[in-house]
mmCIF file with all atom_site columns, C-alpha atoms in Angstrom:
data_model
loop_
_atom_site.group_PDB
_atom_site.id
_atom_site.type_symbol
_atom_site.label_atom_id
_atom_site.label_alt_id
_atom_site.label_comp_id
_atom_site.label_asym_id
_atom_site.label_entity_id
_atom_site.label_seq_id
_atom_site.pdbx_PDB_ins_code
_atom_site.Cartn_x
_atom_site.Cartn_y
_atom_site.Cartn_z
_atom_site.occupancy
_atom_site.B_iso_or_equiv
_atom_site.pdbx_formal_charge
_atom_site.auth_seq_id
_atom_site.auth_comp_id
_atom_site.auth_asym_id
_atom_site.auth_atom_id
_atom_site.pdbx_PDB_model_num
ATOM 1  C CA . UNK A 1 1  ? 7.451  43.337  -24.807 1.00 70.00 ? 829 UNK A CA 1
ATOM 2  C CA . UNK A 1 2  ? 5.130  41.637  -27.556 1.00 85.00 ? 830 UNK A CA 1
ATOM 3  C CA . UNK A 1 3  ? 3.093  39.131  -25.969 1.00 86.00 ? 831 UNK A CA 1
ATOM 4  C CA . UNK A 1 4  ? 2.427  35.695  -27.180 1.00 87.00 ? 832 UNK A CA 1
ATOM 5  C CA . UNK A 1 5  ? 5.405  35.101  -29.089 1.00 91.00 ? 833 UNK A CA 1
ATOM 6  C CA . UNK A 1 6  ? 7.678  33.922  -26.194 1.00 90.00 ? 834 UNK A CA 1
ATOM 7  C CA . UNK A 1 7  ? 8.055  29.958  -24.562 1.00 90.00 ? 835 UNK A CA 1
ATOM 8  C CA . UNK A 1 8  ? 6.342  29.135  -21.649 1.00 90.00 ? 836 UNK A CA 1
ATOM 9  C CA . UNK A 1 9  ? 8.990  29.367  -18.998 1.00 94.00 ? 837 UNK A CA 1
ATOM 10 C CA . UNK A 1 10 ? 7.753  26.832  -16.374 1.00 94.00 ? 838 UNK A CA 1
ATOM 11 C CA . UNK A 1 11 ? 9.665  24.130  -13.331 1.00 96.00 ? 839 UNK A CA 1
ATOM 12 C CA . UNK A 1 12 ? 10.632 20.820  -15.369 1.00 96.00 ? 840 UNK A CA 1
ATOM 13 C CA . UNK A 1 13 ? 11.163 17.744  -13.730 1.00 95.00 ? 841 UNK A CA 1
ATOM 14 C CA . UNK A 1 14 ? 14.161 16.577  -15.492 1.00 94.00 ? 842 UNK A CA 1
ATOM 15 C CA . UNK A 1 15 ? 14.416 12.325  -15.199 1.00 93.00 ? 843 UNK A CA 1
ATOM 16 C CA . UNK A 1 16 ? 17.915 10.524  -15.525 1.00 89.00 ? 844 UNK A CA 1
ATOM 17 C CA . UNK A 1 17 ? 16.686 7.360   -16.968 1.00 87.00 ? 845 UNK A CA 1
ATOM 18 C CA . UNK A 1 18 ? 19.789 5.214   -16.538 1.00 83.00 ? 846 UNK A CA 1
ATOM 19 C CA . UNK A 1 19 ? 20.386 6.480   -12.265 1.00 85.00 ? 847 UNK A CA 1
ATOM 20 C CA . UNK A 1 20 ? 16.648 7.101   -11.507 1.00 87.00 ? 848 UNK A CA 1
ATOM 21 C CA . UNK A 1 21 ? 18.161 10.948  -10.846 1.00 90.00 ? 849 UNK A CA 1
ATOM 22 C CA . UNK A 1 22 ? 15.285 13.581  -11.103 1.00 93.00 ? 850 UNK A CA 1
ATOM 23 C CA . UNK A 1 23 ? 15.864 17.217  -10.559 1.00 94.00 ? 851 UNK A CA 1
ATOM 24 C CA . UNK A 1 24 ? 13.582 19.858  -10.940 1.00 95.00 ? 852 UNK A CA 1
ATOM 25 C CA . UNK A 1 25 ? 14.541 23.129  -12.851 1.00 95.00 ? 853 UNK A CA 1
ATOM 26 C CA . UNK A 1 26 ? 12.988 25.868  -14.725 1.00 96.00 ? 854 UNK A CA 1
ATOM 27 C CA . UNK A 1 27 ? 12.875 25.467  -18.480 1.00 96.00 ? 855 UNK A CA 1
ATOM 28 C CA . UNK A 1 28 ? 10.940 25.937  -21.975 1.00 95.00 ? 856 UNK A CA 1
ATOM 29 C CA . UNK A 1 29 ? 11.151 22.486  -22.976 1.00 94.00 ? 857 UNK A CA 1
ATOM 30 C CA . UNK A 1 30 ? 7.641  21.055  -24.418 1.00 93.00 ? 858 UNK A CA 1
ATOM 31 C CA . UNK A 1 31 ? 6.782  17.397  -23.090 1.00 93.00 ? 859 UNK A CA 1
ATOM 32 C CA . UNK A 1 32 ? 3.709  15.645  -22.821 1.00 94.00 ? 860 UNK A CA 1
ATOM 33 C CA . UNK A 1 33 ? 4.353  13.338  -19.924 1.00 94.00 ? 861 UNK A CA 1
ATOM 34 C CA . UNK A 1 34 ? 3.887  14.718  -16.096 1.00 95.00 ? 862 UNK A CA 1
ATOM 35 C CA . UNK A 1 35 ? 4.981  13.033  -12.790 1.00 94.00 ? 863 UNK A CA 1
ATOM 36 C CA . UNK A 1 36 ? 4.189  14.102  -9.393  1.00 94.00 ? 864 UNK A CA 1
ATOM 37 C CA . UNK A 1 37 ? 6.920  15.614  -7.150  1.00 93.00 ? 865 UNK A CA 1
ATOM 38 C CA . UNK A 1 38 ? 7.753  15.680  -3.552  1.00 93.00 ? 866 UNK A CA 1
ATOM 39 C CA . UNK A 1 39 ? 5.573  18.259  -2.864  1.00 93.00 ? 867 UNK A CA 1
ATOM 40 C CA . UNK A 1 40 ? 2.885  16.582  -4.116  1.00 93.00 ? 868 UNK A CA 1
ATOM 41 C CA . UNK A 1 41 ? 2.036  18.852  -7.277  1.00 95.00 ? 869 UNK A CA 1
ATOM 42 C CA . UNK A 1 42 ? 2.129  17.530  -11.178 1.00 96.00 ? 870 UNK A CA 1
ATOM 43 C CA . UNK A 1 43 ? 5.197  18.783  -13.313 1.00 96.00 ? 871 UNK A CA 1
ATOM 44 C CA . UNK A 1 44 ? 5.787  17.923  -17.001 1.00 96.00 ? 872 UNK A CA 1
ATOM 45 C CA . UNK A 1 45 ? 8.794  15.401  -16.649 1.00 96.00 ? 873 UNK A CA 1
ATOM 46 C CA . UNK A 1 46 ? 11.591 15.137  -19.733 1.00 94.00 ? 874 UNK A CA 1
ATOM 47 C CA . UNK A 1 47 ? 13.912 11.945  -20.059 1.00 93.00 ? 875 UNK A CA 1
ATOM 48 C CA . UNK A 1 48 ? 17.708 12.220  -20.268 1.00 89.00 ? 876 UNK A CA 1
ATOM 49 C CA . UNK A 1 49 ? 20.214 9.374   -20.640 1.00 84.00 ? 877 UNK A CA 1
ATOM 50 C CA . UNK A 1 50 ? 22.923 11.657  -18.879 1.00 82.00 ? 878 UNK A CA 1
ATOM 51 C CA . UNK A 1 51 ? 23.074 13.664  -15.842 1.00 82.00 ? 879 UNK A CA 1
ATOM 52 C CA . UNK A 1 52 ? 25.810 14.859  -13.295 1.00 74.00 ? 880 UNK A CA 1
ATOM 53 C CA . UNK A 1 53 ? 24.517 11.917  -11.444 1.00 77.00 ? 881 UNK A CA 1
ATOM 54 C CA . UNK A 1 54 ? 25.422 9.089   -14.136 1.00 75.00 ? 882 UNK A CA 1
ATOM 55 C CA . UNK A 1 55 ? 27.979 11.309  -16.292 1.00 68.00 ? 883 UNK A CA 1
ATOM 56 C CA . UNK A 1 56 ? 31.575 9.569   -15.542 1.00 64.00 ? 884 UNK A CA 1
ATOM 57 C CA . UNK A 1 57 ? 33.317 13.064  -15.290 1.00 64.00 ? 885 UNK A CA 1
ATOM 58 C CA . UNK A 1 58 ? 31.344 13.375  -12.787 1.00 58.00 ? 886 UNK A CA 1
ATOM 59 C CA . UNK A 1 59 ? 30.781 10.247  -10.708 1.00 59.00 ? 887 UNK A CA 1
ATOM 60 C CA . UNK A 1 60 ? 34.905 9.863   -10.939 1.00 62.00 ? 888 UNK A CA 1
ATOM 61 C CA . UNK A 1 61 ? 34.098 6.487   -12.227 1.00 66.00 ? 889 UNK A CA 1
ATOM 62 C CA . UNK A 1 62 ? 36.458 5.798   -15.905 1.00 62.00 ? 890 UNK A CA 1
ATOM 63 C CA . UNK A 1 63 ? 35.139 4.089   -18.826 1.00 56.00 ? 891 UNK A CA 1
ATOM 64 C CA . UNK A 1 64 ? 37.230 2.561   -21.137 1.00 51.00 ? 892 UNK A CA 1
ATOM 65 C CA . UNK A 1 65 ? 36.404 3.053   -24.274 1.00 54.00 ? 893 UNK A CA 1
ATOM 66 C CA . UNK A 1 66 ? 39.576 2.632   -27.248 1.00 56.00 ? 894 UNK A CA 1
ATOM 67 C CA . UNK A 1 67 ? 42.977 1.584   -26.068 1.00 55.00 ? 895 UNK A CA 1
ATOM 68 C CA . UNK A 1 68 ? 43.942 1.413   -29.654 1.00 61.00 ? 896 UNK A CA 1
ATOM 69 C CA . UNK A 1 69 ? 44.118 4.697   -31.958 1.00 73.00 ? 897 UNK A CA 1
ATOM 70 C CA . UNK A 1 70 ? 42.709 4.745   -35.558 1.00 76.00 ? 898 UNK A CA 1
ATOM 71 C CA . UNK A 1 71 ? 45.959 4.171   -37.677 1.00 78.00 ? 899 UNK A CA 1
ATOM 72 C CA . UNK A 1 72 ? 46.943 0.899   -35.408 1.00 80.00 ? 900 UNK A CA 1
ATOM 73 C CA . UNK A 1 73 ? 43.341 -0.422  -36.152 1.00 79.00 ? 901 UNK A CA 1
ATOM 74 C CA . UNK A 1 74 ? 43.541 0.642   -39.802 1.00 81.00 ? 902 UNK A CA 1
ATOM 75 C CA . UNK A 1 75 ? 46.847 -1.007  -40.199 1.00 82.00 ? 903 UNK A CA 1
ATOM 76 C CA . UNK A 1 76 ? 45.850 -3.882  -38.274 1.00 82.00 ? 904 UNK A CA 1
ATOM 77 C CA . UNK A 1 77 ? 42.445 -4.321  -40.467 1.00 82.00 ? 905 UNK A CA 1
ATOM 78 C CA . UNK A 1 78 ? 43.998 -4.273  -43.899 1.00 86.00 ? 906 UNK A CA 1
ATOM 79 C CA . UNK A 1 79 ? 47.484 -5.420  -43.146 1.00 81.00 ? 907 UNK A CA 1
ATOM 80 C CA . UNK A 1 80 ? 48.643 -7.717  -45.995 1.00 71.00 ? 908 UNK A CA 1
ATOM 81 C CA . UNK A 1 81 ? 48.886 -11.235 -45.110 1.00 61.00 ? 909 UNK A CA 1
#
């Protein structure tokens, strides 16, 4: 194996901004912001907006987001008064 040329593989603290969820995985993603765990040591920390915590498949919770499809709000729109 040729050295230098792969990511640093190290345990992420991933942060769910919008459910205060963190998790802590292993991954190769580069941040520049650290938080301190549970255990008490310093791990790089990356934002998300999503997680299986605030994700709506998940949580079981529905969001509504179009009752109406895209021809009824075409026709609608530029229906000839």
């Amino acid at each position: 194996m040729k050295k230098d040329i792969h990511p640093n593989y190290r345990d992420v603290v991933f942060y769910d901004t919008s459910s205060e969820y963190k998790f802590i995985t292993k991954s190769t993603i580069e941040t520049s912001e650290t938080i301190e765990w549970e255990d008490g040591k310093e791990y790089p920390v990356y934002k998300i907006e999503v997680s299986s915590n605030s994700h709506p498949f998940y949580t079981g919770k529905k969001m509504l987001l179009d009752t109406a499809g895209r021809v009824e709000k075409f026709n609608k729109r530029y229906a000839k008064k």
